[in-house]
Coordinates of C-alpha atoms and ligand atoms in Angstrom, one line a residue:
X120 CA 0.3 0.0 0.3
X121 CA 1.4 3.3 -1.0
X122 CA -1.7 5.7 -0.1
X123 CA -1.2 9.3 1.6
X124 CA -3.3 9.3 4.6
X125 CA -4.8 12.5 6.3
X126 CA -6.1 12.1 9.5
X127 CA -8.4 14.7 11.7
X128 CA -8.9 14.3 15.3
X129 CA -11.6 15.7 17.6
X130 CA -12.8 14.9 21.2
X131 CA -10.5 13.4 23.8
X132 CA -6.8 12.8 24.6
X133 CA -7.4 8.8 24.1
X134 CA -8.6 9.7 20.6
X135 CA -5.2 12.0 19.9
X136 CA -3.3 8.6 20.9
X137 CA -5.7 6.4 18.7
X138 CA -5.0 8.6 15.4
X139 CA -1.3 7.9 16.1
X140 CA -2.0 4.0 16.5
X141 CA -3.6 4.1 13.4
X142 CA -0.9 6.1 11.6
X143 CA 1.4 3.3 13.0
X144 CA -0.8 0.5 11.7
X145 CA -1.0 2.1 8.2
X146 CA 2.6 3.0 8.2
X147 CA 3.7 0.0 8.6
X148 CA 1.9 -1.4 5.6
X149 CA 4.1 1.4 3.6
X150 CA 1.4 4.2 3.5
X151 CA 2.5 7.8 4.2
X152 CA 1.2 10.5 6.1
X153 CA 0.4 13.9 4.6
X154 CA -1.0 17.2 6.6
X155 CA -2.5 18.1 3.1
X156 CA -6.0 17.0 2.7
X157 CA -5.7 18.3 -1.0
X158 CA -2.7 15.6 -1.5
X159 CA -4.8 12.8 0.6
X160 CA -5.7 9.4 -0.4
X161 CA -7.5 8.1 2.0
X162 CA -9.1 10.7 4.6
X163 CA -10.1 9.8 7.7
X164 CA -11.7 11.6 10.6
X165 CA -11.2 10.1 14.3
X166 CA -14.8 11.2 16.2
X167 CA -16.1 11.7 19.7
X168 CA -19.5 10.9 21.1
X169 CA -19.5 12.0 24.5
X170 CA -21.7 15.2 23.5
X171 CA -24.1 16.2 20.6
X172 CA -22.1 19.0 19.7
X173 CA -19.0 17.0 19.4
X174 CA -21.0 15.0 16.6
X175 CA -22.3 18.1 15.2
X176 CA -18.7 19.1 14.3
X177 CA -17.9 15.9 12.9
X178 CA -21.1 15.9 10.5
X179 CA -20.0 20.0 9.2
X180 CA -16.5 18.2 8.4
X181 CA -17.8 15.3 6.6
X182 CA -19.8 18.1 4.0
X183 CA -16.5 19.5 3.7
X184 CA -14.6 15.7 2.7
X185 CA -17.6 15.4 0.4
X186 CA -16.5 18.6 -1.6
X187 CA -13.1 17.3 -1.8
X188 CA -14.6 13.7 -2.9
X189 CA -16.6 15.6 -5.8
X190 CA -13.2 17.5 -7.2
X191 CA -11.0 13.6 -6.5
X192 CA -14.0 11.1 -6.7
X193 CA -11.2 8.4 -5.8
X194 CA -10.6 10.0 -2.6
X195 CA -11.6 7.7 0.3
X196 CA -13.5 8.9 3.4
X197 CA -13.4 6.6 6.2
X198 CA -14.7 7.6 9.8
X199 CA -13.1 6.2 12.7
X200 CA -13.5 6.2 16.9
X201 CA -16.9 6.8 18.8
X202 CA -19.4 8.2 15.9
X203 CA -18.3 5.2 13.9
X204 CA -18.9 2.7 16.7
X205 CA -22.6 4.7 17.5
X206 CA -23.8 4.7 14.2
X207 CA -22.1 2.3 12.1
X208 CA -24.0 2.1 8.7
X209 CA -26.2 5.0 9.4
X210 CA -22.8 7.2 8.5
X211 CA -22.4 5.2 5.6
X212 CA -26.0 5.9 3.9
X213 CA -26.0 9.8 4.6
X214 CA -23.1 11.4 4.5
X215 CA -20.9 9.9 1.7
X216 CA -18.6 7.8 3.8
X217 CA -16.7 4.6 2.6
X218 CA -15.9 3.0 5.5
X219 CA -16.7 3.3 9.4
X220 CA -14.6 2.0 11.8
X221 CA -14.7 1.5 15.4
X222 CA -12.1 2.1 18.6
X223 CA -11.0 -1.6 18.4
X224 CA -10.4 -2.8 15.1
X225 CA -7.9 -0.5 13.7
X226 CA -5.5 -3.3 12.9
X227 CA -8.4 -3.8 10.1
X228 CA -7.4 -0.4 8.6
X229 CA -5.2 -2.0 5.7
X230 CA -7.7 -4.7 4.8
X231 CA -10.5 -2.2 4.8
X232 CA -8.8 0.5 2.7
X233 CA -7.5 -2.0 0.1
X234 CA -11.0 -3.4 0.0
X235 CA -12.3 0.1 -0.8
X236 CA -9.7 1.0 -3.2
X237 CA -10.3 -2.1 -5.3
X238 CA -13.9 -1.0 -5.5
X239 CA -15.6 -2.9 -2.9
X240 CA -18.5 -2.2 -1.2
X241 CA -18.7 0.3 1.3
X242 CA -18.3 -1.5 5.0
X243 CA -18.4 -1.1 8.7
X244 CA -15.7 -3.0 11.3
X245 CA -17.3 -2.5 14.6
X246 CA -16.7 -5.2 16.8
X247 CA -15.7 -4.4 20.4
X248 CA -13.0 -6.3 22.1
X249 CA -12.6 -7.7 25.6
X250 CA -8.7 -8.2 24.7
X251 CA -7.2 -5.7 22.2
X252 CA -5.2 -3.3 23.6
X253 CA -2.9 -2.4 20.4
X254 CA 0.2 -3.0 23.5
X255 CA 2.7 -3.8 20.8
X256 CA 1.9 -0.7 18.1
X257 CA 4.4 2.1 18.7
X258 CA 2.1 5.2 17.8
X259 CA 3.3 7.4 15.3
X260 CA 3.4 10.6 17.0
X261 CA 1.9 12.8 14.4
X262 CA 1.1 16.4 15.1
X263 CA 3.6 15.6 18.0
X264 CA 5.6 19.0 19.7
X265 CA 8.6 16.3 20.4
X266 CA 8.3 17.2 24.2
X267 CA 5.2 16.0 25.4
X268 CA 3.7 12.8 24.4
X269 CA 0.4 10.3 25.6
X270 CA 0.6 6.9 26.7
X271 CA -2.6 4.5 26.7
X272 CA -2.4 2.4 29.6
X273 CA -6.2 1.0 29.2
X274 CA -9.1 0.8 26.9
X275 CA -13.0 1.1 27.5
X276 CA -14.7 1.5 30.6
X277 CA -16.9 -0.6 33.3
X278 CA -18.4 2.0 35.2
X279 CA -21.7 2.9 33.4
X280 CA -21.8 6.6 34.5
X281 CA -25.9 6.8 33.4
X282 CA -25.0 9.9 31.1
X283 CA -21.9 8.5 29.2
X284 CA -22.1 6.9 26.0
X285 CA -18.3 5.7 26.7
X286 CA -18.8 2.2 27.9
X287 CA -20.9 1.4 24.6
X288 CA -18.3 3.2 22.1
X289 CA -15.2 1.8 23.7
X290 CA -16.6 -1.6 25.3
X291 CA -15.1 -3.2 28.6
X292 CA -12.2 -2.2 30.2
X293 CA -9.1 -3.7 29.5
X294 CA -5.6 -2.8 31.1
X295 CA -2.2 -2.9 29.0
X296 CA 0.7 -5.6 29.8
X297 CA 3.1 -3.0 31.9
X298 CA 6.1 -4.1 30.5
X299 CA 5.0 -3.0 27.3
X300 CA 3.9 0.8 28.7
X301 CA 7.5 0.8 30.3
X302 CA 9.1 -0.1 26.9
X303 CA 7.0 3.0 25.4
X304 CA 8.2 5.3 28.0
X305 CA 11.5 4.5 27.5
X306 CA 11.2 4.7 23.5
X307 CA 9.6 8.0 24.2
X308 CA 12.7 9.0 26.6
X309 CA 15.1 8.0 23.8
X310 CA 13.5 9.9 20.9
X311 CA 14.0 12.8 23.4
X312 CA 10.1 13.2 24.8
X313 CA 10.5 15.2 28.2
X314 CA 7.1 14.2 29.4
X315 CA 4.5 11.2 29.3
X316 CA 0.7 11.2 30.0
X317 CA -0.7 7.9 30.9
X318 CA -3.9 8.1 29.4
X319 CA -7.4 5.8 30.8
X320 CA -10.9 6.8 31.5
X321 CA -10.4 5.4 35.1
X322 CA -6.6 5.1 35.6
X323 CA -7.2 3.9 39.3
X324 CA -9.0 1.0 38.1
X325 CA -6.4 0.0 36.0
X326 CA -5.3 -3.4 36.9
X327 CA -2.9 -6.0 35.0
X328 CA -2.9 -9.7 35.8
X329 CA -0.1 -12.0 34.5
X330 CA -1.6 -14.4 32.1
X331 CA 1.2 -17.2 33.2
X332 CA 1.0 -16.6 37.0
X333 CA -2.4 -15.1 37.8
X334 CA -1.3 -14.1 41.7
X335 CA 1.0 -11.4 40.0
X336 CA -1.2 -8.3 39.4
X337 CA 0.0 -4.7 38.9
X338 CA -2.2 -2.0 40.3
X339 CA -1.9 1.6 39.1
X340 CA 0.5 2.8 42.1
X341 CA 2.9 0.5 40.9
X342 CA 2.7 1.0 37.5
X343 CA 3.0 4.7 38.1
X344 CA 6.2 4.1 40.2
X345 CA 7.5 1.6 37.5
X346 CA 7.0 4.9 34.5
X347 CA 8.3 7.0 37.3
X348 CA 11.5 5.0 37.4
X349 CA 11.9 4.9 33.7
X350 CA 13.9 8.3 34.0
X351 CA 14.2 10.6 36.7
X352 CA 14.3 13.7 34.3
X353 CA 11.0 12.1 32.5
X354 CA 7.7 13.9 34.0
X355 CA 4.9 12.1 34.5
X356 CA 1.4 12.5 34.5
X357 CA -2.0 10.8 34.4
X358 CA -5.6 10.8 33.5
X359 CA -8.3 10.9 34.2
X360 CA -8.8 9.5 38.0
X361 CA -11.8 8.5 39.5
X362 CA -13.3 10.0 43.0
X363 CA -14.8 6.3 43.7
X364 CA -11.2 4.5 42.9
X365 CA -8.4 6.6 43.6
X366 CA -6.3 5.6 46.3
X367 CA -3.8 6.6 49.0
X368 CA -1.4 4.6 47.3
X369 CA -1.7 6.7 44.3
X370 CA -1.0 9.7 46.3
X371 CA 1.9 8.3 48.1
X372 CA 3.9 7.3 45.1
X373 CA 2.8 10.9 44.0
X374 CA 4.8 12.3 47.1
X375 CA 7.1 9.6 46.5
X376 CA 8.5 10.8 43.3
X377 CA 9.6 14.2 42.2
X378 CA 9.4 13.5 38.6
X379 CA 5.1 12.6 38.7
X380 CA 3.8 16.2 38.4
X381 CA 1.4 16.8 40.8
X382 CA -1.8 17.6 39.2
X383 CA -5.1 15.5 39.7
X384 CA -8.1 15.8 37.5
X385 CA -10.9 14.4 39.5
X386 CA -14.0 15.0 37.8
X387 CA -17.0 15.4 40.4
X388 CA -19.5 16.1 37.7
X389 CA -21.9 17.5 40.6
X390 CA -22.0 19.2 43.8
X391 CA -25.2 17.6 45.1
X392 CA -25.3 13.5 46.0
X393 CA -29.0 12.8 44.9
X394 CA -27.4 13.9 41.3
X395 CA -24.3 12.0 41.9
X396 CA -26.4 9.1 42.8
X397 CA -28.5 9.5 39.7
X398 CA -25.4 9.5 37.5
X399 CA -24.3 6.2 39.1
X400 CA -21.4 7.9 40.2
X401 CA -20.7 5.7 43.3
X402 CA -19.8 8.5 45.9
X403 CA -21.5 11.6 47.6
X404 CA -20.5 14.9 48.0
X405 CA -19.0 14.0 51.5
X406 CA -16.7 11.1 50.3
X407 CA -15.6 13.4 47.2
X408 CA -14.6 16.1 49.9
X409 CA -12.5 13.4 52.0
X410 CA -10.7 12.3 48.7
X411 CA -10.2 16.2 48.0
X412 CA -9.0 16.5 51.8
X413 CA -6.3 13.3 51.5
X414 CA -5.1 14.7 48.6
X415 CA -4.4 18.4 50.1
X416 CA -3.0 16.5 53.2
X417 CA -0.6 14.3 51.4
X418 CA 0.2 16.2 48.6
X419 CA -0.3 20.3 49.4
X420 CA 1.4 21.6 46.4
X421 CA -0.9 19.7 44.1
X422 CA -3.4 21.4 41.6
X423 CA -6.9 19.5 41.4
X424 CA -9.2 20.2 38.2
X425 CA -12.5 18.6 37.7
X426 CA -15.2 18.2 35.4
X427 CA -18.8 19.5 36.0
X428 CA -22.3 18.7 34.1
X429 CA -25.0 21.2 34.3
X430 CA -28.6 20.5 34.1
X431 CA -28.6 16.9 34.2
X432 CA -31.8 14.9 34.3
X433 CA -34.4 16.4 37.4
X434 CA -31.4 18.9 38.4
X435 CA -33.4 21.3 41.0
X436 CA -32.2 24.9 41.5
X437 CA -30.9 23.5 45.5
X438 CA -28.8 20.5 43.3
X439 CA -27.3 23.4 41.3
X440 CA -26.6 25.3 44.7
X441 CA -24.7 22.3 45.7
X442 CA -22.5 22.4 42.3
X443 CA -21.6 26.2 43.3
X444 CA -21.6 25.8 47.2
X445 CA -18.8 22.8 46.2
X446 CA -17.0 24.6 43.9
X447 CA -16.4 27.5 46.6
X448 CA -15.4 24.9 48.9
X449 CA -12.5 23.2 46.8
X450 CA -11.4 25.9 44.8
X451 CA -10.2 23.7 41.7
X452 CA -7.2 25.1 39.6
X453 CA -9.5 24.8 36.6
X454 CA -12.0 22.8 35.3
X455 CA -14.0 21.6 32.1
X456 CA -17.6 22.7 32.4
X457 CA -20.4 21.2 30.1
X458 CA -24.2 21.0 30.2
X459 CA -26.4 18.1 30.1
X460 CA -26.2 16.3 26.6
X461 CA -28.4 13.0 26.2
X462 CA -26.9 10.6 24.4
X463 CA -28.5 7.7 22.6
X464 CA -28.6 4.4 24.4
X465 CA -27.3 5.3 27.9
X466 CA -29.1 4.4 31.2
X467 CA -29.8 8.2 31.5
X468 CA -31.7 8.4 28.0
X469 CA -33.5 4.9 29.2
X470 CA -34.7 6.2 32.5
X471 CA -34.7 9.5 33.0
X472 CA -36.1 12.6 31.4
X473 CA -34.2 15.4 29.9
X474 CA -36.4 17.7 31.6
X475 CA -34.1 20.5 32.8
X476 CA -35.2 23.0 30.4
X477 CA -32.2 24.2 27.7
X478 CA -32.4 27.9 29.3
X479 CA -32.0 26.7 32.5
X480 CA -29.2 24.3 31.8
X481 CA -27.3 27.5 29.7
X482 CA -28.1 30.2 32.6
X483 CA -26.7 27.2 35.0
X484 CA -23.7 26.5 32.8
X485 CA -23.1 30.3 32.5
X486 CA -23.2 30.9 36.4
X487 CA -20.9 27.8 37.1
X488 CA -18.0 28.9 34.4
X489 CA -18.4 32.8 36.1
X490 CA -18.1 31.6 39.4
X491 CA -15.0 29.1 38.3
X492 CA -13.5 31.7 36.1
X493 CA -12.7 34.0 39.5
X494 CA -11.9 30.9 41.2
X495 CA -9.0 30.0 38.8
X496 CA -7.8 33.6 38.3
X497 CA -7.5 33.7 42.3
X498 CA -5.7 30.0 42.2
X499 CA -3.0 31.7 39.6
X500 CA -2.6 35.1 41.2
X501 CA -1.5 32.9 44.5
X502 CA 1.5 31.9 42.1
X503 CA 2.6 35.5 41.2
X504 CA 6.1 35.9 43.1
X505 CA 6.9 32.3 42.8
X506 CA 9.4 30.9 40.7
X507 CA 8.3 27.1 38.7
X508 CA 9.9 24.6 37.0
X509 CA 8.6 24.8 33.6
X510 CA 9.0 22.5 30.5
X511 CA 9.6 24.4 27.4
X512 CA 6.8 22.9 24.7
X513 CA 6.9 25.2 21.8
X514 CA 6.5 29.1 20.4
X515 CA 3.5 31.2 22.1
X516 CA 0.9 31.4 18.9
X517 CA 1.1 35.1 19.8
X518 CA 4.5 35.8 19.5
X519 CA 7.8 34.7 18.3
X520 CA 9.6 36.0 20.9
X521 CA 7.7 34.2 23.7
X522 CA 7.6 30.8 24.6
X523 CA 4.8 28.8 26.2
X524 CA 5.4 25.5 28.6
X525 CA 3.8 24.2 31.6
X526 CA 4.6 24.1 35.3
X527 CA 4.3 20.8 37.2
X528 CA 0.9 21.5 38.4
X529 CA -0.2 22.0 34.6
X530 CA -0.8 25.6 34.8
X531 CA 0.3 26.9 31.1
X532 CA 3.1 29.6 31.3
X533 CA 4.1 32.3 28.6
X534 CA 7.3 33.6 28.9
X535 CA 9.9 35.5 26.9
X536 CA 11.9 33.0 25.1
X537 CA 15.7 34.4 25.9
X538 CA 17.6 31.5 24.3
X539 CA 15.8 28.4 25.5
X540 CA 14.7 25.8 23.4
X541 CA 11.5 23.3 23.4
X542 CA 12.3 20.6 25.8
X543 CA 14.1 22.5 27.6
X544 CA 13.4 23.1 31.5
X545 CA 13.7 26.1 32.6
X546 CA 12.7 28.0 35.8
X547 CA 10.1 30.7 35.4
X548 CA 9.7 33.6 37.8
X549 CA 5.5 34.1 37.8
X550 CA 4.7 38.1 37.6
X551 CA 1.5 38.2 36.1
X552 CA -1.7 36.0 35.8
X553 CA -5.0 35.7 34.2
X554 CA -8.0 32.9 35.0
X555 CA -5.8 30.8 32.6
X556 CA -2.3 31.3 31.7
X557 CA 0.5 32.4 33.8
X558 CA 3.0 35.0 32.6
X559 CA 6.6 35.4 33.8
X560 CA 10.2 35.5 33.2
X561 CA 12.9 33.0 33.1
X562 CA 15.0 33.4 36.1
X563 CA 17.4 30.4 35.7
X564 CA 19.4 29.9 32.0
X565 CA 18.7 27.1 29.8
X566 CA 20.1 23.8 29.9
X567 CA 18.6 23.4 33.3
X568 CA 17.4 19.7 32.9
X569 CA 17.0 18.1 36.2
X570 CA 13.6 17.9 37.5
X571 CA 13.4 20.1 40.4
X572 CA 9.7 19.7 42.8
X573 CA 10.9 22.5 45.3
X574 CA 12.0 24.8 42.2
X575 CA 9.0 27.3 43.0
X576 CA 9.9 27.5 46.7
X577 CA 13.5 29.2 45.5
Ligands
5AD893 N1 -23.5 15.3 28.4 C1 -22.4 16.4 28.9 N2 -21.1 16.2 29.3 C2 -21.0 14.8 29.5 N3 -19.7 14.3 29.4 C3 -19.7 12.8 29.4 N4 -21.1 12.6 28.9 C4 -21.5 14.0 28.6 C5 -22.6 14.2 28.6 N5 -23.8 13.1 28.2 C6 -18.6 14.8 30.7 C7 -18.1 14.1 31.7 C8 -16.7 13.9 31.6 C9 -16.4 14.6 30.5 C10 -15.4 13.7 29.5 O1 -17.5 14.7 29.7 O2 -17.9 15.7 32.5 O3 -16.2 14.0 33.0
SF4_894 FE1 -17.7 7.7 30.9 FE2 -18.1 7.5 33.7 FE3 -16.8 5.9 31.8 FE4 -15.7 8.5 32.5 S1 -15.8 6.8 34.3 S2 -15.9 7.5 30.5 S3 -18.0 9.5 32.7 S4 -18.9 5.6 32.2

């Protein structure tokens, strides 16, 4: 196969990684990757179904790809990811798509593309697997900054949060062999990467059992340690943690290894125990707050971020107020905030009417966003005057003379270039802050490459 492949990716970081796995599978068969859609023989779009607007955006893109197909009828268009899994043949009927392929079927990409290019019928490949983890595939790091990379440690989700489509589109949870994860991290270090993020829908339920010796298991805290030990200069991050499953062992491992970044993304979804029960999250507001207290005690310097859903089924003003009060109590560094979007086939779609009026959802979301913005701003302002170790990721979009990077706490930091380059660790003193960004100046020259957890105390 010698086709030129163009891949567009929507949705979560898991999808970014999956696109790299797909690219790897195709490159191994002789294909090449192009960033120019007009040069492409095959256009792939990796999609997300988590909210309706994510799907709408992709349907808009399919229109654009259709125009390209009109100009060049031999172009093949394929849909990957959650929408492919959810909509299957429906995508082929209405959207000028040649094939749809679900998240566990990417090994079939070469044969599917071959089939279509030889004039075969449109087709869907959407079998979900209980074992597929793509453990042996080294993702081709397309679209990479060469400094930070994602490593997928598990696939699927068993949680069945009632609003969420992921268990239906990505199937049952499977954990990847820790040795293959370690190998991938070592390879990334060799290639010059300075930071890895371990990815899973619920990393705290990572559990690998050695097929040759079922008494030998590896849990997430142990895996985290294994990756931290790959190289003391490699920054290690992870997401997403689940409040019902996060254990103190993970927090202690974070405290022990200075190269594990002090940041926990701990989605709460709602501050109301009544809503949490309906969402099937399996924790109460009080239990969640206890986890926050544990984090603050064991990792006092850690950033904590979250996800919030406004306007879930039957949410009252009182429930909403509970979310507002929880935001005030926890003081998150930042949050991703959404209004509830009913997804077909989920437990909530089957059991509960989507009965919060659209205007109410929007008004509540806006109130949540406005509040969190003030909280994020206050949290960032606390950084002013402190010095952080920042991993330089690239040039700022706004100015060629400014660089962009992240603190260990995952806060985006912008500073004058001086003589630093992507991949350097520099010490940046924060001079000002907005709710989204820290602005500062380098106070220690480049070539500082040793990770120093205490940098900001200097
Ligand atoms: N509607 C709105 N937000 C959702 N999320 C997941 N499903 C839905 C939905 N149906 C949000 C949750 C989750 C994040 C990835 O997306 O907050 O943590
Ligand atoms: Fe969806 Fe819940 Fe699994 Fe997250 S933990 S992917 S919200 S079912």
